[in-house]
């Protein structure tokens, strides 16, 4: 049976510790990252959101959200 997108995100967080929207799109084709993060939080996973300033391809400044799994992936 194939993994769900939510399971893919959780496994990525457990292995790598963090993920952002662009990584989710490029690596997995997942475009609804914030929705899956919300679902994982509701299941008891402690995931922090950190805003990070980056530059676009055109050189403009913008910010992205990086999601970080805390407590070694243990639920609270």
PDB file of C-alpha atoms in Angstrom:
ATOM      1  CA  UNK A   1       0.000   0.000   0.000  1.00  0.00           C
ATOM      2  CA  UNK A   2       1.308   3.435  -0.938  1.00  0.00           C
ATOM      3  CA  UNK A   3       2.158   6.006   1.710  1.00  0.00           C
ATOM      4  CA  UNK A   4      -0.033   9.063   2.099  1.00  0.00           C
ATOM      5  CA  UNK A   5       1.429  12.509   1.576  1.00  0.00           C
ATOM      6  CA  UNK A   6       1.070  13.171   5.295  1.00  0.00           C
ATOM      7  CA  UNK A   7       3.128  10.047   6.053  1.00  0.00           C
ATOM      8  CA  UNK A   8       5.787  11.162   3.567  1.00  0.00           C
ATOM      9  CA  UNK A   9       6.046  14.539   5.321  1.00  0.00           C
ATOM     10  CA  UNK A  10       6.272  12.907   8.763  1.00  0.00           C
ATOM     11  CA  UNK A  11       9.020  10.523   7.641  1.00  0.00           C
ATOM     12  CA  UNK A  12      10.940  13.416   6.068  1.00  0.00           C
ATOM     13  CA  UNK A  13      10.672  15.403   9.318  1.00  0.00           C
ATOM     14  CA  UNK A  14      11.817  12.399  11.363  1.00  0.00           C
ATOM     15  CA  UNK A  15      14.847  11.829   9.115  1.00  0.00           C
ATOM     16  CA  UNK A  16      15.853  15.414   8.277  1.00  0.00           C
ATOM     17  CA  UNK A  17      14.321  17.462  11.120  1.00  0.00           C
ATOM     18  CA  UNK A  18      12.794  20.212   8.978  1.00  0.00           C
ATOM     19  CA  UNK A  19      11.006  20.975   5.721  1.00  0.00           C
ATOM     20  CA  UNK A  20       9.735  23.983   3.784  1.00  0.00           C
ATOM     21  CA  UNK A  21       7.174  24.282   0.994  1.00  0.00           C
ATOM     22  CA  UNK A  22       9.661  24.379  -1.861  1.00  0.00           C
ATOM     23  CA  UNK A  23      11.387  21.219  -0.632  1.00  0.00           C
ATOM     24  CA  UNK A  24       8.032  19.463  -0.340  1.00  0.00           C
ATOM     25  CA  UNK A  25       7.109  20.457  -3.892  1.00  0.00           C
ATOM     26  CA  UNK A  26      10.468  19.640  -5.498  1.00  0.00           C
ATOM     27  CA  UNK A  27      11.193  16.377  -3.648  1.00  0.00           C
ATOM     28  CA  UNK A  28       7.704  14.914  -3.320  1.00  0.00           C
ATOM     29  CA  UNK A  29       5.278  16.915  -5.473  1.00  0.00           C
ATOM     30  CA  UNK A  30       3.375  17.884  -2.308  1.00  0.00           C
ATOM     31  CA  UNK A  31       1.747  21.314  -2.543  1.00  0.00           C
ATOM     32  CA  UNK A  32      -0.374  21.358   0.644  1.00  0.00           C
ATOM     33  CA  UNK A  33       2.425  21.242   3.217  1.00  0.00           C
ATOM     34  CA  UNK A  34       0.790  23.605   5.729  1.00  0.00           C
ATOM     35  CA  UNK A  35      -2.353  21.453   5.769  1.00  0.00           C
ATOM     36  CA  UNK A  36      -0.382  18.284   6.529  1.00  0.00           C
ATOM     37  CA  UNK A  37       1.650  20.076   9.202  1.00  0.00           C
ATOM     38  CA  UNK A  38      -1.616  21.179  10.844  1.00  0.00           C
ATOM     39  CA  UNK A  39      -2.923  17.598  10.759  1.00  0.00           C
ATOM     40  CA  UNK A  40       0.296  16.283  12.311  1.00  0.00           C
ATOM     41  CA  UNK A  41       0.115  18.928  15.050  1.00  0.00           C
ATOM     42  CA  UNK A  42      -3.489  17.871  15.756  1.00  0.00           C
ATOM     43  CA  UNK A  43      -2.238  14.287  16.110  1.00  0.00           C
ATOM     44  CA  UNK A  44       0.125  15.447  18.849  1.00  0.00           C
ATOM     45  CA  UNK A  45       3.416  15.986  17.013  1.00  0.00           C
ATOM     46  CA  UNK A  46       5.333  19.029  18.250  1.00  0.00           C
ATOM     47  CA  UNK A  47       6.252  20.991  15.131  1.00  0.00           C
ATOM     48  CA  UNK A  48       7.599  24.531  15.310  1.00  0.00           C
ATOM     49  CA  UNK A  49       7.194  27.098  12.555  1.00  0.00           C
ATOM     50  CA  UNK A  50      10.110  29.400  11.882  1.00  0.00           C
ATOM     51  CA  UNK A  51      10.010  32.316   9.441  1.00  0.00           C
ATOM     52  CA  UNK A  52      13.144  32.660   7.343  1.00  0.00           C
ATOM     53  CA  UNK A  53      14.061  35.531   5.012  1.00  0.00           C
ATOM     54  CA  UNK A  54      15.232  34.497   1.547  1.00  0.00           C
ATOM     55  CA  UNK A  55      15.732  36.088  -1.854  1.00  0.00           C
ATOM     56  CA  UNK A  56      13.623  35.237  -4.868  1.00  0.00           C
ATOM     57  CA  UNK A  57      15.119  34.427  -8.261  1.00  0.00           C
ATOM     58  CA  UNK A  58      14.523  38.075  -9.162  1.00  0.00           C
ATOM     59  CA  UNK A  59      16.484  39.231  -6.117  1.00  0.00           C
ATOM     60  CA  UNK A  60      13.537  40.490  -4.078  1.00  0.00           C
ATOM     61  CA  UNK A  61      13.358  39.696  -0.372  1.00  0.00           C
ATOM     62  CA  UNK A  62      10.594  37.436   0.900  1.00  0.00           C
ATOM     63  CA  UNK A  63      10.033  35.088   3.796  1.00  0.00           C
ATOM     64  CA  UNK A  64       9.221  31.395   3.940  1.00  0.00           C
ATOM     65  CA  UNK A  65       8.136  29.094   6.735  1.00  0.00           C
ATOM     66  CA  UNK A  66      10.401  26.258   7.801  1.00  0.00           C
ATOM     67  CA  UNK A  67       8.706  23.542   9.847  1.00  0.00           C
ATOM     68  CA  UNK A  68      10.850  21.769  12.452  1.00  0.00           C
ATOM     69  CA  UNK A  69       9.981  18.570  14.288  1.00  0.00           C
ATOM     70  CA  UNK A  70      10.821  18.735  17.996  1.00  0.00           C
ATOM     71  CA  UNK A  71      11.086  16.151  20.813  1.00  0.00           C
ATOM     72  CA  UNK A  72      12.611  13.568  18.427  1.00  0.00           C
ATOM     73  CA  UNK A  73       9.215  13.100  16.833  1.00  0.00           C
ATOM     74  CA  UNK A  74       7.539  11.984  20.038  1.00  0.00           C
ATOM     75  CA  UNK A  75       3.973  13.058  20.553  1.00  0.00           C
ATOM     76  CA  UNK A  76       2.896  15.055  23.580  1.00  0.00           C
TER      77      UNK A  76
END
